[in-house]
Amino acid sequence: MALEVTPIDRVANIDRDSFQSRYARQSRPLVIEGLSRFWPAYNKWTLDYFKSVCGDTVVPLYDGSKADASKKVNEPAARMKFSEYLDLIASGPTDLRMFTFNVVDHLPQVKTDFIKPDLCRFFVDRFPMMFFGGQGSKVFLHYDIDVPHIFLTQFHGSKRVLLFPPKCTPRLYKLPLSWHAIEDIDWWNPDLEKYPALRGVKGMTTILKHGETLYMPPGWWHYMEYIEGGFAVALRAVSLPWRIFEGIWNVTIVRTVDNLLRKHVGRKWFDYKERRAYEKSNQYALRHVLPEADQAPVI
């Protein structure tokens, strides 16, 4: 049973005033098809290029398995040379992914390969993050811990994207002390009998291709699946002051407490988180029944 989804708006390009009034201030996602066309990275950034400039770098990799109670948040499942990993994702399906790769730390010279869009102020220059994935790999539903404006530009391949607005958070089975949802849910075809709070939830979707940029407003949930092996770079701009404090709180307090509970409570903590997420969203759905006109049709 699929949730109701609508296409994310697309434009070839957009000026700052239109972007701010129609998308940023209204917290609406957007795909900008031509934003990166004049970046040096548009043609320069290939798998072979990264193999040639930092192929010997050993990188952390993550698979599609559920989080492990014995490990800290974002502890990798494996490590290998970057060149070997790039060969792997070029050769066919794999669930191994690499994320939050700080490209500037490893390759300071690429700072001139991309251009900050003149659409938001206060971009975080120090942290342009890259994400790599093999065909079929998936990114669990989450929102970004630091709650920024995100401009995600895809290279070499395509990915399928599903977004949910922050107002849906109480229905998305969010785990306590986390910015992730329960990992067992198939978001393209969820079991609405097992997860009834998802009835009426409406998402937005698109296929993001080479050179296209997805704008995700602060706090938007995203789930992604690599249709082909490829990679993307995320440029981030700080949001409103209260969002900045939320991000600092998440990074310094929430993540620390969660790691301590993982370490000292282990599997019982994980079981509690899933049980509590399930109960909390179902209770919310019972208290906030959607009008029939707003409920999503089941396909």
Coordinates of N, CA and C in Angstrom, one line a residue, residues 8 19 22-31 120 142-144 146-152 163-166 204 214-222 237 239 243:
I8 N 8.0 16.9 -6.8 CA 8.7 18.1 -6.3 C 8.8 19.1 -7.5
F19 N 13.1 32.5 -5.3 CA 13.5 31.3 -4.5 C 13.1 31.6 -3.1
R22 N 9.0 31.9 -2.8 CA 8.2 30.8 -3.1 C 8.6 29.5 -2.5
Y23 N 9.9 29.4 -2.1 CA 10.4 28.1 -1.6 C 11.0 28.2 -0.2
A24 N 12.1 29.0 0.0 CA 12.7 29.0 1.3 C 11.8 29.5 2.4
R25 N 11.1 30.6 2.2 CA 10.2 31.1 3.3 C 9.0 30.3 3.5
Q26 N 8.6 29.5 2.5 CA 7.4 28.6 2.6 C 7.8 27.2 2.9
S27 N 9.1 27.0 3.1 CA 9.6 25.6 3.4 C 9.1 24.6 2.4
R28 N 9.4 24.9 1.1 CA 9.0 24.0 0.0 C 10.2 23.5 -0.7
P29 N 10.4 22.2 -0.9 CA 11.5 21.7 -1.7 C 11.4 22.1 -3.2
L30 N 12.6 22.0 -3.8 CA 12.7 22.4 -5.2 C 13.8 21.7 -5.9
V31 N 13.7 21.3 -7.2 CA 14.8 20.8 -8.0 C 15.2 21.9 -8.9
C120 N 20.7 31.6 -0.8 CA 20.6 31.7 0.7 C 21.9 32.4 1.1
H142 N 15.5 10.1 7.5 CA 16.0 10.9 8.6 C 15.9 12.3 8.2
Y143 N 16.1 13.2 9.1 CA 16.4 14.6 8.8 C 17.8 15.0 9.3
D144 N 18.4 16.0 8.8 CA 19.8 16.3 9.2 C 19.9 16.9 10.6
D146 N 21.9 18.9 12.0 CA 22.1 20.3 12.2 C 21.1 21.2 11.6
V147 N 20.0 20.7 11.1 CA 18.8 21.4 10.6 C 19.1 22.6 9.7
P148 N 19.9 22.4 8.6 CA 20.3 23.5 7.7 C 19.4 23.5 6.5
H149 N 19.6 24.6 5.7 CA 19.1 24.6 4.3 C 20.1 23.7 3.5
I150 N 19.6 22.7 2.7 CA 20.5 21.8 2.0 C 20.3 21.9 0.5
F151 N 21.4 22.1 -0.2 CA 21.4 22.1 -1.7 C 22.3 20.8 -2.1
L152 N 21.6 19.8 -2.5 CA 22.2 18.5 -2.8 C 22.3 18.3 -4.3
L163 N 10.5 12.8 0.2 CA 10.6 13.8 1.2 C 9.3 13.9 2.0
F164 N 9.4 14.2 3.3 CA 8.2 14.5 4.1 C 8.5 15.8 4.9
P165 N 7.5 16.6 5.0 CA 7.7 17.9 5.7 C 7.7 17.7 7.2
P166 N 8.3 18.7 7.9 CA 8.4 18.5 9.4 C 7.1 18.3 10.1
M204 N 6.6 13.9 -1.0 CA 7.0 14.5 -2.3 C 8.2 13.7 -2.8
L214 N 18.8 19.4 -5.6 CA 17.6 19.3 -4.8 C 17.8 20.2 -3.6
Y215 N 16.9 21.2 -3.5 CA 16.8 22.0 -2.3 C 15.9 21.4 -1.3
M216 N 16.4 21.1 -0.1 CA 15.6 20.6 1.0 C 15.6 21.6 2.2
P217 N 14.5 22.1 2.5 CA 14.4 23.1 3.6 C 14.7 22.5 4.9
P218 N 15.0 23.3 5.9 CA 15.4 22.8 7.3 C 14.3 21.8 7.8
G219 N 14.8 20.7 8.4 CA 13.9 19.8 9.1 C 13.1 18.9 8.2
W220 N 13.3 18.9 6.9 CA 12.6 18.0 6.0 C 13.2 16.6 6.1
W221 N 12.3 15.6 6.2 CA 12.8 14.2 6.2 C 13.1 13.7 4.8
H222 N 14.1 12.9 4.7 CA 14.4 12.4 3.3 C 14.9 10.9 3.4
A237 N 23.5 25.8 4.2 CA 23.4 27.2 4.7 C 22.6 27.2 6.0
S239 N 20.2 28.2 9.1 CA 18.8 28.6 9.1 C 18.6 29.6 10.2
R243 N 16.8 27.3 14.9 CA 17.3 26.1 14.2 C 18.8 25.9 14.5

